[in-house]
mmCIF file of C-alpha atoms in Angstrom:
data_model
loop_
_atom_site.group_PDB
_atom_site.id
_atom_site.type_symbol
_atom_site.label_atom_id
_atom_site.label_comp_id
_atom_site.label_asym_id
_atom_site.label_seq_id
_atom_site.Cartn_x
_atom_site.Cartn_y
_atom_site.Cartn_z
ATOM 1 C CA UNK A 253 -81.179 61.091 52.857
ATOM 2 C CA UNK A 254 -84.587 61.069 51.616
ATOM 3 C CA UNK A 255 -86.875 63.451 53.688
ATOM 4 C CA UNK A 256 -90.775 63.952 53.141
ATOM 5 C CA UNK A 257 -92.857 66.800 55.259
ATOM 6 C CA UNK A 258 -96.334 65.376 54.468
ATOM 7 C CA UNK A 259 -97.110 62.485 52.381
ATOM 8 C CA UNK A 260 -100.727 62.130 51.295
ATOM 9 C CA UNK A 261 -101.431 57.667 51.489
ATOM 10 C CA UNK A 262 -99.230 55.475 52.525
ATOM 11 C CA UNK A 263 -99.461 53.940 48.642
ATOM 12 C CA UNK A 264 -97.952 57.178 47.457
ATOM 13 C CA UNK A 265 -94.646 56.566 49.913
ATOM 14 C CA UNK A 266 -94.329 53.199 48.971
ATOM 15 C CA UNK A 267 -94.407 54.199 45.084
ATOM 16 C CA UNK A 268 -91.726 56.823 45.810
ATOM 17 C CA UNK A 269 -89.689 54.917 47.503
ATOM 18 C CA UNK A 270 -89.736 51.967 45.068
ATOM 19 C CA UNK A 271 -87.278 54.689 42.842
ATOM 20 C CA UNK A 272 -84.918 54.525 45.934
ATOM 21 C CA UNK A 273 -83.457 50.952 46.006
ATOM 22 C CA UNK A 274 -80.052 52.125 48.210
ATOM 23 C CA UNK A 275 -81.906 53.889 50.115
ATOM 24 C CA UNK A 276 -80.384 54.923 53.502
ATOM 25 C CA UNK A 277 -81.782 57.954 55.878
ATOM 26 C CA UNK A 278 -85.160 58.163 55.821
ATOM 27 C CA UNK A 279 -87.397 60.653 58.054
ATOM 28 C CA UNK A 280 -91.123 61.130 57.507
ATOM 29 C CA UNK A 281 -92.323 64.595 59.439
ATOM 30 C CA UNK A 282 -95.950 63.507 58.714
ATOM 31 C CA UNK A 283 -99.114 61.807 59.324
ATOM 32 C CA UNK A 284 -100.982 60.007 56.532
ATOM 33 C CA UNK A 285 -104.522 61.449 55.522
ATOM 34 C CA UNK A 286 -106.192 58.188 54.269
ATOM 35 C CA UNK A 287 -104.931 55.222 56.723
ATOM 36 C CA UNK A 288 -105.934 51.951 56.418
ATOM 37 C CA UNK A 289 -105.320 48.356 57.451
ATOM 38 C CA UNK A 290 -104.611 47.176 53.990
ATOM 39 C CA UNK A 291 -101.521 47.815 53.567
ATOM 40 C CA UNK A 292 -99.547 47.913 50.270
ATOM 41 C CA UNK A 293 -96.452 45.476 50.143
ATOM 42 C CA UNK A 294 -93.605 47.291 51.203
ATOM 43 C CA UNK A 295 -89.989 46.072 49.495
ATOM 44 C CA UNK A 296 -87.164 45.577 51.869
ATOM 45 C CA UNK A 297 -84.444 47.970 52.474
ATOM 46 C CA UNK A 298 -81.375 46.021 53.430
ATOM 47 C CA UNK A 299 -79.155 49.290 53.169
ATOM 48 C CA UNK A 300 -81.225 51.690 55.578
ATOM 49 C CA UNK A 301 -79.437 52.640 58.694
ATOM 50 C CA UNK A 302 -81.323 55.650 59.466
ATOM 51 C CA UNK A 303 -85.212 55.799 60.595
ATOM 52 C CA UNK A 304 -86.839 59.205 61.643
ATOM 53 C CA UNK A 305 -90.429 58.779 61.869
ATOM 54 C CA UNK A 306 -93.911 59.810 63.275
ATOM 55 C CA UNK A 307 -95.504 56.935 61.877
ATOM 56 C CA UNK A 308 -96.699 53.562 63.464
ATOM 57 C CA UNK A 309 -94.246 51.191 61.541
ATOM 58 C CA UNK A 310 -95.319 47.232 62.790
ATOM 59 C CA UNK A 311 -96.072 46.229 59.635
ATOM 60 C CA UNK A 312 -92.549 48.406 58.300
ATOM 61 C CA UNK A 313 -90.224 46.969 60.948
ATOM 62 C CA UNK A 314 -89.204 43.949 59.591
ATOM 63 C CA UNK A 315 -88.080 45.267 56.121
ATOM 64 C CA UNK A 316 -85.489 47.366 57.712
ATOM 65 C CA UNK A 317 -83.356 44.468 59.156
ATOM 66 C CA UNK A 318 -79.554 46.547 59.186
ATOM 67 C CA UNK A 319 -81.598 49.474 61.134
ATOM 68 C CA UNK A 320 -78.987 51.447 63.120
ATOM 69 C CA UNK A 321 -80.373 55.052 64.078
ATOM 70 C CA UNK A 322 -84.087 55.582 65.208
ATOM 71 C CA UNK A 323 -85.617 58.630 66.136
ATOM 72 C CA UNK A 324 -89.468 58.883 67.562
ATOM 73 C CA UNK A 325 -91.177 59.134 70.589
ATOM 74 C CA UNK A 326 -92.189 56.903 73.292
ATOM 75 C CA UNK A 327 -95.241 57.444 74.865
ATOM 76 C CA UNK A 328 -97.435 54.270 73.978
ATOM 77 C CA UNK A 329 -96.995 50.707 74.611
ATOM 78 C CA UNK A 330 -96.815 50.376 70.951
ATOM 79 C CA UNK A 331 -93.812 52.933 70.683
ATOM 80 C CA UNK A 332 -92.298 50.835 73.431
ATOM 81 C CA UNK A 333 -92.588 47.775 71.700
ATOM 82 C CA UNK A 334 -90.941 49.351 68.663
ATOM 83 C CA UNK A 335 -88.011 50.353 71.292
ATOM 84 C CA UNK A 336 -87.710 46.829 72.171
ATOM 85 C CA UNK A 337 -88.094 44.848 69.083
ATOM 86 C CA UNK A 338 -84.472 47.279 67.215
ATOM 87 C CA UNK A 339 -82.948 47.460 71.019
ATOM 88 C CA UNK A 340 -80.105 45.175 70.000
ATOM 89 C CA UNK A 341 -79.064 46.620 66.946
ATOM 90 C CA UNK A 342 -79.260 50.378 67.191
ATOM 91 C CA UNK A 343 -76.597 52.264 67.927
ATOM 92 C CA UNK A 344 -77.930 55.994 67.442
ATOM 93 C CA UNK A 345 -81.105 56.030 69.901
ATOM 94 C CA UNK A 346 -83.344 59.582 69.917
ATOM 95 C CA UNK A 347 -86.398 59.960 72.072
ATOM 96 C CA UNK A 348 -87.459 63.207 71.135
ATOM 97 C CA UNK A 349 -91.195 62.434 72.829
ATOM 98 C CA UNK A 350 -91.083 60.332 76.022
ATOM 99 C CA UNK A 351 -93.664 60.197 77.842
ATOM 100 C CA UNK A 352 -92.717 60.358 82.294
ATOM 101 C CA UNK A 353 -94.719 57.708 82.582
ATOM 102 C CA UNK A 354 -92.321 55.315 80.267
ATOM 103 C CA UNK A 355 -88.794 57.073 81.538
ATOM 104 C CA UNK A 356 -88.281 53.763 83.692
ATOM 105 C CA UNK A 357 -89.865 50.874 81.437
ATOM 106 C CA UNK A 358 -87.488 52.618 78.685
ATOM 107 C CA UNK A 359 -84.623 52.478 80.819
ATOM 108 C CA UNK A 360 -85.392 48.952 81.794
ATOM 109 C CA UNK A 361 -84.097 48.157 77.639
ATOM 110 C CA UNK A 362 -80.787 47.160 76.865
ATOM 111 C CA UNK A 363 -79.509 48.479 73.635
ATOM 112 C CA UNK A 364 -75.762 46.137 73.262
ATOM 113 C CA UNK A 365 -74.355 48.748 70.491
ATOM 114 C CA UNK A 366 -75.295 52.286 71.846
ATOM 115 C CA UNK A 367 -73.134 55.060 71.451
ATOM 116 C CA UNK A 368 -75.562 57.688 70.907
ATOM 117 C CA UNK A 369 -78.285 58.944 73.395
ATOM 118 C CA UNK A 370 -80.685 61.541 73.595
ATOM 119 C CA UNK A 371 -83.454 61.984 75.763
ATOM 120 C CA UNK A 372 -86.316 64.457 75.774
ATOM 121 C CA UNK A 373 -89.505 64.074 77.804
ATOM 122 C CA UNK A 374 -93.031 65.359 76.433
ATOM 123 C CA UNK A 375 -93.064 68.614 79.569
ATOM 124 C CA UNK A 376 -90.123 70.678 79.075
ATOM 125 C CA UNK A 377 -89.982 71.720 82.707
ATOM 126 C CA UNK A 378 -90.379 68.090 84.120
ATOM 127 C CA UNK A 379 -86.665 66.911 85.752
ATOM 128 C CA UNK A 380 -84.996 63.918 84.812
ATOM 129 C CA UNK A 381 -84.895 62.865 87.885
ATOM 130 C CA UNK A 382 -84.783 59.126 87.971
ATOM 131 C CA UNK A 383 -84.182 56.915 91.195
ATOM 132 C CA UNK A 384 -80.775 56.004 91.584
ATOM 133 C CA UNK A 385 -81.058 52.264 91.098
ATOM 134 C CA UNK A 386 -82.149 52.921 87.564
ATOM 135 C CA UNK A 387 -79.984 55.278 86.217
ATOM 136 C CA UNK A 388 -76.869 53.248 87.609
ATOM 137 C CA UNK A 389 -78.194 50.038 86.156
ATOM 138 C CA UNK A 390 -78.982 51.806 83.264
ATOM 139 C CA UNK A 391 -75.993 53.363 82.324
ATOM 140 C CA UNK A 392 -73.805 50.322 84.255
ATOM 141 C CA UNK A 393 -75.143 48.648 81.205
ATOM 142 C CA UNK A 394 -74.181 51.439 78.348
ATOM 143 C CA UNK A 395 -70.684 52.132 79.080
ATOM 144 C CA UNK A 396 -70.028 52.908 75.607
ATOM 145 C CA UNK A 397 -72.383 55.745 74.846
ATOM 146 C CA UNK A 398 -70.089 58.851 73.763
ATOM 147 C CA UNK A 399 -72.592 61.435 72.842
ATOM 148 C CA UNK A 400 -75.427 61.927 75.859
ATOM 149 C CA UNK A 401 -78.198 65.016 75.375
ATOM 150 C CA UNK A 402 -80.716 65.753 77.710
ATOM 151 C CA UNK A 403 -83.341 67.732 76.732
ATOM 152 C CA UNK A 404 -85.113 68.530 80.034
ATOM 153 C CA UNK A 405 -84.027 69.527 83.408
ATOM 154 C CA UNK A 406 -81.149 67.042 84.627
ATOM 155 C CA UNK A 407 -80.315 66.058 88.133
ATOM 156 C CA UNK A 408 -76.379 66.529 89.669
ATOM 157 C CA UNK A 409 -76.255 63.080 90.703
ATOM 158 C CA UNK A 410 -77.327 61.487 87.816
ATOM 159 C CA UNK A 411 -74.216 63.312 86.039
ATOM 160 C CA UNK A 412 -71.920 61.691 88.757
ATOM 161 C CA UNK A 413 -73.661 58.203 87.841
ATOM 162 C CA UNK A 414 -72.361 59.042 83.968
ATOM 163 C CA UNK A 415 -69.146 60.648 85.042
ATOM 164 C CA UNK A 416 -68.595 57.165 86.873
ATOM 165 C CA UNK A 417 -69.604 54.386 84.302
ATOM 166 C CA UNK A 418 -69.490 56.228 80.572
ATOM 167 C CA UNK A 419 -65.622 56.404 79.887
ATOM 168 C CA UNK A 420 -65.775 56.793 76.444
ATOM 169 C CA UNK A 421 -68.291 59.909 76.766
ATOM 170 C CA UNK A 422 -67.004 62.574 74.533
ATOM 171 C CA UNK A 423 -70.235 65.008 73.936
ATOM 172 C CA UNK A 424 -72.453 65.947 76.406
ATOM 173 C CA UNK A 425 -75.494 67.883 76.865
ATOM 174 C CA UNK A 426 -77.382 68.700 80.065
ATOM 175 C CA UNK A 427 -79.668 70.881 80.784
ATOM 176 C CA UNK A 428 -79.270 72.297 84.824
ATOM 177 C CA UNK A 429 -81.474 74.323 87.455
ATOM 178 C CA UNK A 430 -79.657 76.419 89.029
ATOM 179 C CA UNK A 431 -76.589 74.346 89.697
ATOM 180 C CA UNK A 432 -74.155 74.755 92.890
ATOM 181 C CA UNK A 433 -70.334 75.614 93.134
ATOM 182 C CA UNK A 434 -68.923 72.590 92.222
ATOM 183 C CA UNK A 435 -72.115 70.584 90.909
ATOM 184 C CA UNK A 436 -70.486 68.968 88.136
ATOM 185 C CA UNK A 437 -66.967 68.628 89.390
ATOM 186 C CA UNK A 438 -67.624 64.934 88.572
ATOM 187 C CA UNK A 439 -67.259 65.607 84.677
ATOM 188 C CA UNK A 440 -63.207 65.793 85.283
ATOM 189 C CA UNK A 441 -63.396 61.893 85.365
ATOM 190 C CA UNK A 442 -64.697 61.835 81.312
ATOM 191 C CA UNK A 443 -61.140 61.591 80.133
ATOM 192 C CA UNK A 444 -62.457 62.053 76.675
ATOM 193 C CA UNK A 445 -65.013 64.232 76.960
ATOM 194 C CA UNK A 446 -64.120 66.965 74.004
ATOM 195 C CA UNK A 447 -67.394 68.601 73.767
ATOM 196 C CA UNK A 448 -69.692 70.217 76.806
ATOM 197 C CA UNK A 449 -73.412 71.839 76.275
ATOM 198 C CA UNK A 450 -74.627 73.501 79.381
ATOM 199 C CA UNK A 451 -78.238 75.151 79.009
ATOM 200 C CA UNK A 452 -80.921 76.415 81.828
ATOM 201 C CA UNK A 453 -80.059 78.710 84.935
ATOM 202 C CA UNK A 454 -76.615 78.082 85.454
ATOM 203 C CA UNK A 455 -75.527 81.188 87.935
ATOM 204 C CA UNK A 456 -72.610 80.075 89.771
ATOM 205 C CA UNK A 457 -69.085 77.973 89.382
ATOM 206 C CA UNK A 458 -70.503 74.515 88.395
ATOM 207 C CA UNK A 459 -66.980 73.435 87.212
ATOM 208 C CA UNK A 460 -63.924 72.123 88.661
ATOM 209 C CA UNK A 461 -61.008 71.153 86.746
ATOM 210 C CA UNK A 462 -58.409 70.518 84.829
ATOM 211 C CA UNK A 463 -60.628 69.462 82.072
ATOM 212 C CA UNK A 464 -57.530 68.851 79.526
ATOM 213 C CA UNK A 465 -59.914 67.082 77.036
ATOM 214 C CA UNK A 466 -62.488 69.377 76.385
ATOM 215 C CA UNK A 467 -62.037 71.662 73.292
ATOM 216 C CA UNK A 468 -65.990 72.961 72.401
ATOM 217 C CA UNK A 469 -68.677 74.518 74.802
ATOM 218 C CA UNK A 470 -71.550 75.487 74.054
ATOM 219 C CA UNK A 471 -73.461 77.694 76.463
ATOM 220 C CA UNK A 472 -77.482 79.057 76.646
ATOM 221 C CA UNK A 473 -77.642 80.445 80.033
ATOM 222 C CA UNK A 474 -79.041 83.585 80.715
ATOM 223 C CA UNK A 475 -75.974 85.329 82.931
ATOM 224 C CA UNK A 476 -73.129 83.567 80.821
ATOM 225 C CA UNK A 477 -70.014 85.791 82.456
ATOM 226 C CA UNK A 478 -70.110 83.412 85.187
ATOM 227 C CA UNK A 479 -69.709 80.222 83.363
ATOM 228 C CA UNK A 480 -67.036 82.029 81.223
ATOM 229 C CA UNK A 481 -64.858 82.496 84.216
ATOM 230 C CA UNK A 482 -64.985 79.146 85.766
ATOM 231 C CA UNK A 483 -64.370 77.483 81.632
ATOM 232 C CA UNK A 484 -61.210 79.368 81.992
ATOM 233 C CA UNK A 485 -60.115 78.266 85.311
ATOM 234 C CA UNK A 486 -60.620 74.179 84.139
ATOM 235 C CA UNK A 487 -59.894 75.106 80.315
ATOM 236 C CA UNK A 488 -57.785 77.920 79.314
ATOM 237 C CA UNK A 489 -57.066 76.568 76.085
ATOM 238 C CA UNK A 490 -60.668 75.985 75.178
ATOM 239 C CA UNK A 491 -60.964 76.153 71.435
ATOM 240 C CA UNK A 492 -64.733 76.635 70.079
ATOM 241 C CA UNK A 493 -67.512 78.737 72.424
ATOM 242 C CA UNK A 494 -70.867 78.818 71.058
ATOM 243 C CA UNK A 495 -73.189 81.402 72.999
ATOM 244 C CA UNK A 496 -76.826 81.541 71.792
ATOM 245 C CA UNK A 497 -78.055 83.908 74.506
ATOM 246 C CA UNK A 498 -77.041 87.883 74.236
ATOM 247 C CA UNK A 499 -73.449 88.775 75.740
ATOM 248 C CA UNK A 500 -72.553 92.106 76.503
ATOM 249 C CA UNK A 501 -69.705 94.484 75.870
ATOM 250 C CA UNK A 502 -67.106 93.412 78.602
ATOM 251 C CA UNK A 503 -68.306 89.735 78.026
ATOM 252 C CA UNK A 504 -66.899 90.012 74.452
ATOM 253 C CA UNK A 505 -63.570 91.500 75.814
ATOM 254 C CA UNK A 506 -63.251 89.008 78.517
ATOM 255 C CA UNK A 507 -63.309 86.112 75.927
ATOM 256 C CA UNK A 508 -61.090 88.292 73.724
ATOM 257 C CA UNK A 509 -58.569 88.938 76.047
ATOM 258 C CA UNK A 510 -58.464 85.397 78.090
ATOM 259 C CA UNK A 511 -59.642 82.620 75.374
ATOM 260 C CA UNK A 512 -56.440 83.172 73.095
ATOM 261 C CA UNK A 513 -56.598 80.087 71.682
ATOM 262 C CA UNK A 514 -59.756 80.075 69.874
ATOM 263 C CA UNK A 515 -60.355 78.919 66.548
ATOM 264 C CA UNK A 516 -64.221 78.435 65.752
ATOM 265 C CA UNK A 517 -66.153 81.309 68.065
ATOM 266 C CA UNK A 518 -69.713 81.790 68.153
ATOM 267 C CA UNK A 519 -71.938 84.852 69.314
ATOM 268 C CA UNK A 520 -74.852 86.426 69.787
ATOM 269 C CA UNK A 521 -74.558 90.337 71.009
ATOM 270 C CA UNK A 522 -76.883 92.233 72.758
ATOM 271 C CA UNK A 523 -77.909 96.818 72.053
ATOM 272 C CA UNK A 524 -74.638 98.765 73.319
ATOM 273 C CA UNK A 525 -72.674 101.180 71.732
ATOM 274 C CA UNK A 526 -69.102 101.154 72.119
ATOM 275 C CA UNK A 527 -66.047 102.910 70.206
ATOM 276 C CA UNK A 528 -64.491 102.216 66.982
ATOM 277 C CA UNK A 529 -61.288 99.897 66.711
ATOM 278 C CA UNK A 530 -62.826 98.360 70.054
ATOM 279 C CA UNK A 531 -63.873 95.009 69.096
ATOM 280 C CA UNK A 532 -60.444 93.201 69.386
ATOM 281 C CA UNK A 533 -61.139 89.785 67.768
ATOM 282 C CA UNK A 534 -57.048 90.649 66.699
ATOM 283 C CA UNK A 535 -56.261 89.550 70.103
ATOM 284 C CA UNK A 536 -57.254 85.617 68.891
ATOM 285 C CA UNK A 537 -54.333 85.026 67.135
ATOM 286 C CA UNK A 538 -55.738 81.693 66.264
ATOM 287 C CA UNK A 539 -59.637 82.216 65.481
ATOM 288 C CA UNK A 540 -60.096 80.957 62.013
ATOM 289 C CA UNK A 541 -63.956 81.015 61.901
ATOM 290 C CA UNK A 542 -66.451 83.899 63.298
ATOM 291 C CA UNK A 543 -70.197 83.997 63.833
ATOM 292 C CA UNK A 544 -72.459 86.881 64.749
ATOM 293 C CA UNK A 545 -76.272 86.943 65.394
ATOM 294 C CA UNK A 546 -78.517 89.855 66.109
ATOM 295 C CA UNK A 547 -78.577 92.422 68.505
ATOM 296 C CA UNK A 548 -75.308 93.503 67.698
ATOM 297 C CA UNK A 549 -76.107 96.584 66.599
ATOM 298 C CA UNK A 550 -72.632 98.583 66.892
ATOM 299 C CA UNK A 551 -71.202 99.677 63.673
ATOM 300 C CA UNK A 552 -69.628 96.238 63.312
ATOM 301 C CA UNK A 553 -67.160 96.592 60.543
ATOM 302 C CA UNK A 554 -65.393 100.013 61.984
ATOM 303 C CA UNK A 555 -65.842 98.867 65.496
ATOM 304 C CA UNK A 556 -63.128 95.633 65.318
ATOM 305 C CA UNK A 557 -59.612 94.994 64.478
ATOM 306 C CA UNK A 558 -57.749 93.830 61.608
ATOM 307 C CA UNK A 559 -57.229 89.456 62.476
ATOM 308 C CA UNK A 560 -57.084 86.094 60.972
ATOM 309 C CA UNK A 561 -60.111 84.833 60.650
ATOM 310 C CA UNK A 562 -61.034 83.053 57.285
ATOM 311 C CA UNK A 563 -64.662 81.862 57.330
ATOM 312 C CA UNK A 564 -67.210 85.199 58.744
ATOM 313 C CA UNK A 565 -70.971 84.248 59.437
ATOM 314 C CA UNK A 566 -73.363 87.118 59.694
ATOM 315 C CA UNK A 567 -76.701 86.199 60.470
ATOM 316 C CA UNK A 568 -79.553 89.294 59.762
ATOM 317 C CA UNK A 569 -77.854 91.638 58.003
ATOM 318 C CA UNK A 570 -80.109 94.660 58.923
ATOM 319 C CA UNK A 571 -80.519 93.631 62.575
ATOM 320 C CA UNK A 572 -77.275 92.354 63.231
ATOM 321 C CA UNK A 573 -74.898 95.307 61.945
ATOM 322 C CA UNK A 574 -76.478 98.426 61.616
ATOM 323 C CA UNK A 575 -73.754 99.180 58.766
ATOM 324 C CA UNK A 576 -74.246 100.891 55.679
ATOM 325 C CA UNK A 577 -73.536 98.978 52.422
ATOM 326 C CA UNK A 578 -70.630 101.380 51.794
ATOM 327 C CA UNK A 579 -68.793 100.264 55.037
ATOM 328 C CA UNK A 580 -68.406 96.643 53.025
ATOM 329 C CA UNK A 581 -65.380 98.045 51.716
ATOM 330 C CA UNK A 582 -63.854 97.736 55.149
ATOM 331 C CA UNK A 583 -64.406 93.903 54.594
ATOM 332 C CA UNK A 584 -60.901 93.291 52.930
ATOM 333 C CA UNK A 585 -59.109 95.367 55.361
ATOM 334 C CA UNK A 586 -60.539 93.719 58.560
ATOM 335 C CA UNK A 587 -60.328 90.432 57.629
ATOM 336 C CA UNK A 588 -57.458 90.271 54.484
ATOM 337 C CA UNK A 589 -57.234 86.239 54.987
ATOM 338 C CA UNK A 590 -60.963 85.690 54.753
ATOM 339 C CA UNK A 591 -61.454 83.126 52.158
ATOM 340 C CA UNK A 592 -65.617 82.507 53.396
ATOM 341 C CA UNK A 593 -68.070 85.224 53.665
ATOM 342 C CA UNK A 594 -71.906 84.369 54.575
ATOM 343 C CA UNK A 595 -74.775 86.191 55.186
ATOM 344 C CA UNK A 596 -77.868 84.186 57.051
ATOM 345 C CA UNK A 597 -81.533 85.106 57.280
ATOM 346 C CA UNK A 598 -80.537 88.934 55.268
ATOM 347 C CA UNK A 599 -84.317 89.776 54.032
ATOM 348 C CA UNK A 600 -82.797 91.207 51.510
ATOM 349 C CA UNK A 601 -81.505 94.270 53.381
ATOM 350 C CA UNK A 602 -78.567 94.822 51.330
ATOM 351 C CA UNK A 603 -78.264 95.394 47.704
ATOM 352 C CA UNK A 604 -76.854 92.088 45.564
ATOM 353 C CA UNK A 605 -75.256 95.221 43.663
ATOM 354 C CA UNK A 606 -73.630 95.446 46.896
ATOM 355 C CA UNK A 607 -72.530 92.000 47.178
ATOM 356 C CA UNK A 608 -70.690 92.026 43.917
ATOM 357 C CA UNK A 609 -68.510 94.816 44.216
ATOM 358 C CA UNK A 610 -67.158 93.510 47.319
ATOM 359 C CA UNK A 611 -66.648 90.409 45.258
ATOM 360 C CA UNK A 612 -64.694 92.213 43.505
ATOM 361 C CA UNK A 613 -62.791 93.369 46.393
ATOM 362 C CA UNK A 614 -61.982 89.928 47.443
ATOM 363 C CA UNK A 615 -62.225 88.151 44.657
ATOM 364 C CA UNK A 616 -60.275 84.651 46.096
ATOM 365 C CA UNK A 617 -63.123 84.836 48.488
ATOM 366 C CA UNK A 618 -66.256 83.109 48.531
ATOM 367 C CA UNK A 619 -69.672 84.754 49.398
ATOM 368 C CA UNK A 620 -72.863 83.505 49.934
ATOM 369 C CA UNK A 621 -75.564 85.888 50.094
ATOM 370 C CA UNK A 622 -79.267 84.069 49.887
ATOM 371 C CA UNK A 623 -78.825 82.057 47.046
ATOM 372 C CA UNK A 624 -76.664 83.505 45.127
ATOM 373 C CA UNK A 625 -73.063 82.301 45.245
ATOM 374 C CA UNK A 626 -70.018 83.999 44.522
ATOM 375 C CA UNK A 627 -67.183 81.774 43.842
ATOM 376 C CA UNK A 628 -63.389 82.496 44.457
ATOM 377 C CA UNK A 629 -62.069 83.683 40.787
ATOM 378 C CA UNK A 630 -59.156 81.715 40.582
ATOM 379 C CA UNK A 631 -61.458 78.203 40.738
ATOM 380 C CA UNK A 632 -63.709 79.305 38.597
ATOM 381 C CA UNK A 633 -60.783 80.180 35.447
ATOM 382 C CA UNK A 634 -59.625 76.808 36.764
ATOM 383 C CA UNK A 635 -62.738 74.977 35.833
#
C-alpha cells in the first residue's frame, strides 16, 4: 500500500509513483496546491486493485483498468460519473461522502461483483431512510454483498429488505434510533451472518433469536446492559464483544459470569472502585485476548484473577490503571500464559526501566511499549 497525506503537484505523484511499477493500494488524503489542465502522462497500473482518493481522477481512470476497491465521496455529478464508469468491476464499494441528494441516483447503479458496501451520508444525523421501491430493487440486485456498514441513522425496514435478499451477508453494521423490542428480529434469516455492529440509542431488546451464526459484536450504545442481555438470550456462545462506550462494575460481572465462551473481549471501563481479587476475567475459561481503555481506574492488576489469557492490550497507561510501576510484578502471576503484552497511547507514564524488568519476569513474552519492542528470549537465541 502506498499512502500519501499531502502531495504538493500532481507532477511530483506521478514521479513517485513511476518507482512503484506493482503498485497495488493506493490512497491520496490530499488536495493538490498547483492544479492544472495539463496534465503529465500518467503510466498504467494494470496491478492496482485498490483506489482511495480525494482527487478528481477523469483523466486517471482509464489507467487503472483491474480497479476493484474504490473509496470517495459522491456528492457531484462528476463523482457520480466516476461511480458509474468502475460500477461493473468493483467489488469493494465505500462512500464515505454522499451527498442526500445522490442516495437514489447512486442506488439506481448496478455494481455485478459487489460484496462490500458501505455507506455514509455528508449529515451524520440525516436517516437512511430510502423509499421502499429503491432499497428492494437495490439490494434485489446485490444479493451477494457480505459486509454492509451504515454510517448514519438506519431505518428497521430497510434491515428486513437486507435480511430478505442478502443471504450471503456475514458483517453488518447499522447504526439505530432508538430501536423497538424486536426491531431487528429479521437478522435471524442471515444464516451467515458472523459479525454484528450495533451503534446509536439502542435502549431496549432489539434482538430475537437463535442467532447460531454470529460469533463477534460490537456495541457503542450509551446504556449497553440492555443489549448485553438480549445477545445472550439469541447468542450464549458469543465469542468476541467489543464495547467502545464506558461499562460499569456489574456490567463487567454480567459478561464475566454469562459470556463463558469468550475468546477475544474488548472494553472500555468507566470511575468505580471495587475490591481486590474482584475482577473475575478467571471465570472465561476460554478468553485468549484482553483489551482495556480508560476510565478504568481501579487498581487493575490486584483487582482481577489469575486466567488464560495470552495477548493483554492496555491502552493509556496512566489513565487506564491507576497502578504503580511496582504492581507490574503481579503481571506474571495474573496472567502466567501471556505470551503478548501491549501498551497503547502510554505518554510515557511508566518508566522503560520498568518495562524491562518485567521483561525479565516474562521473558517468553513479548512487550510492546511505544516503540520499543521486547522480544520473547527464546526467538531471539534462536535467530
Amino acid at each position: 500500500m502506498l499512502f500519501f497525506e499531502f502531495v504538493e503537484t500532481w507532477k511530483h505523484l506521478v514521479l513517485i509513483l513511476l518507482e512503484f511499477p506493482a503498485l497495488q493500494d493506493l490512497r491520496i488524503d490530499c488536495f493538490f496546491r498547483k492544479y492544472r489542465k495539463q496534465i503529465v502522462p500518467f503510466r498504467v497500473f494494470p496491478e492496482l486493485k485498490s483506489w482511495n482518493r480525494r482527487q478528481r481522477f477523469s483523466f486517471f481512470r482509464t489507467n487503472i483498468p483491474n480497479l476493484q476497491c474504490l473509496k470517495m465521496e459522491c456528492s457531484t455529478e462528476f463523482e457520480l460519473d466516476a461511480w458509474k464508469y468502475f460500477s461493473g468491476q468493483l467489488k469493494l464499494v465505500h462512500v464515505y461522502g454522499l451527498d442526500r441528494s445522490y442516495l437514489h441516483p447512486f442506488l439506481e447503479l448496478t455494481f455485478p461483483r459487489l460484496e462490500d458496501l458501505a455507506i455514509k451520508i455528508f449529515e451524520f444525523s440525516i436517516k437512511v431512510d430510502m423509499d421502499f421501491r429503491k432499497s428492494k430493487d437495490f439490494f434485489g440486485r446485490h444479493p451477494s454483498i457480505r459486509r454492509l456498514s451504515f454510517g448514519n441513522l438506519f431505518s428497521v425496514k430497510c434491515v428486513q429488505i437486507i435480511s430478505h435478499h442478502c443471504a450471503e451477508l456475514a458483517h453488518l453494521c447499522l447504526t439505530l434510533d432508538i430501536a423497538d423490542d424486536g426491531n431487528l428480529e429479521s437478522l435471524v434469516q442471515l444464516s451467515k451472518l458472523k459479525h454484528l455492529s450495533l451503534e446509536g440509542k439502542v435502549e431496549r431488546k432489539v434482538l430475537r433469536g437463535p442467532m447460531k451464526s454470529l460469533e463477534s459484536v460490537a456495541l457503542d450504545v450509551p446504556h449497553p446492559q440492555i443489549l448485553l442481555d438480549n445477545l445472550f438470550e439469541v447468542v450464549p456462545r458469543l465469542s468476541c464483544l467489543k464495547i467502545t462506550t464506558t461499562i460499569n462494575y456489574d456490567e463487567l460481572e454480567f459478561i464475566c459470569e454469562k459470556f463463558s465462551w469468550l475468546r477475544h473481549l474488548e472494553l472500555c471501563f468507566c470511575n468505580q472502585q471495587v475490591a481486590e481479587d474482584s475482577v473475575r476475567f478467571d471465570r472465561l475459561e476460554h478468553l485468549q485476548e484482553l483489551k482495556l481503555s480508560h476510565y478504568f481506574e481501579i487498581p487493575f492488576l490486584r483487582s482481577c484473577h489469575r486466567n488464560n489469557v495470552r495477548s493483554l492490550t492496555i491502552y493509556r497507561w496512566r489513565e487506564l490503571l491507576k497502578t504503580k510501576e511496582d504492581d507490574l510484578c503481579l503481571v506474571p502471576e495474573r496472567f502466567p500464559l501471556l505470551k503478548r503484552l501491549m501498551f497503547l497511547n502510554n505518554d510515557n507514564s511508566m518508566s522503560l526501566a520498568a518495562v524491562e524488568r518485567l521483561h525479565k519476569l516474562m521473558p517468553s513474552c513479548r512487550i510492546d511499549y511505544g516503540d520499543h519492542h521486547f522480544y520473547p528470549i527464546a526467538s531471539v537465541t534462536a535467530d
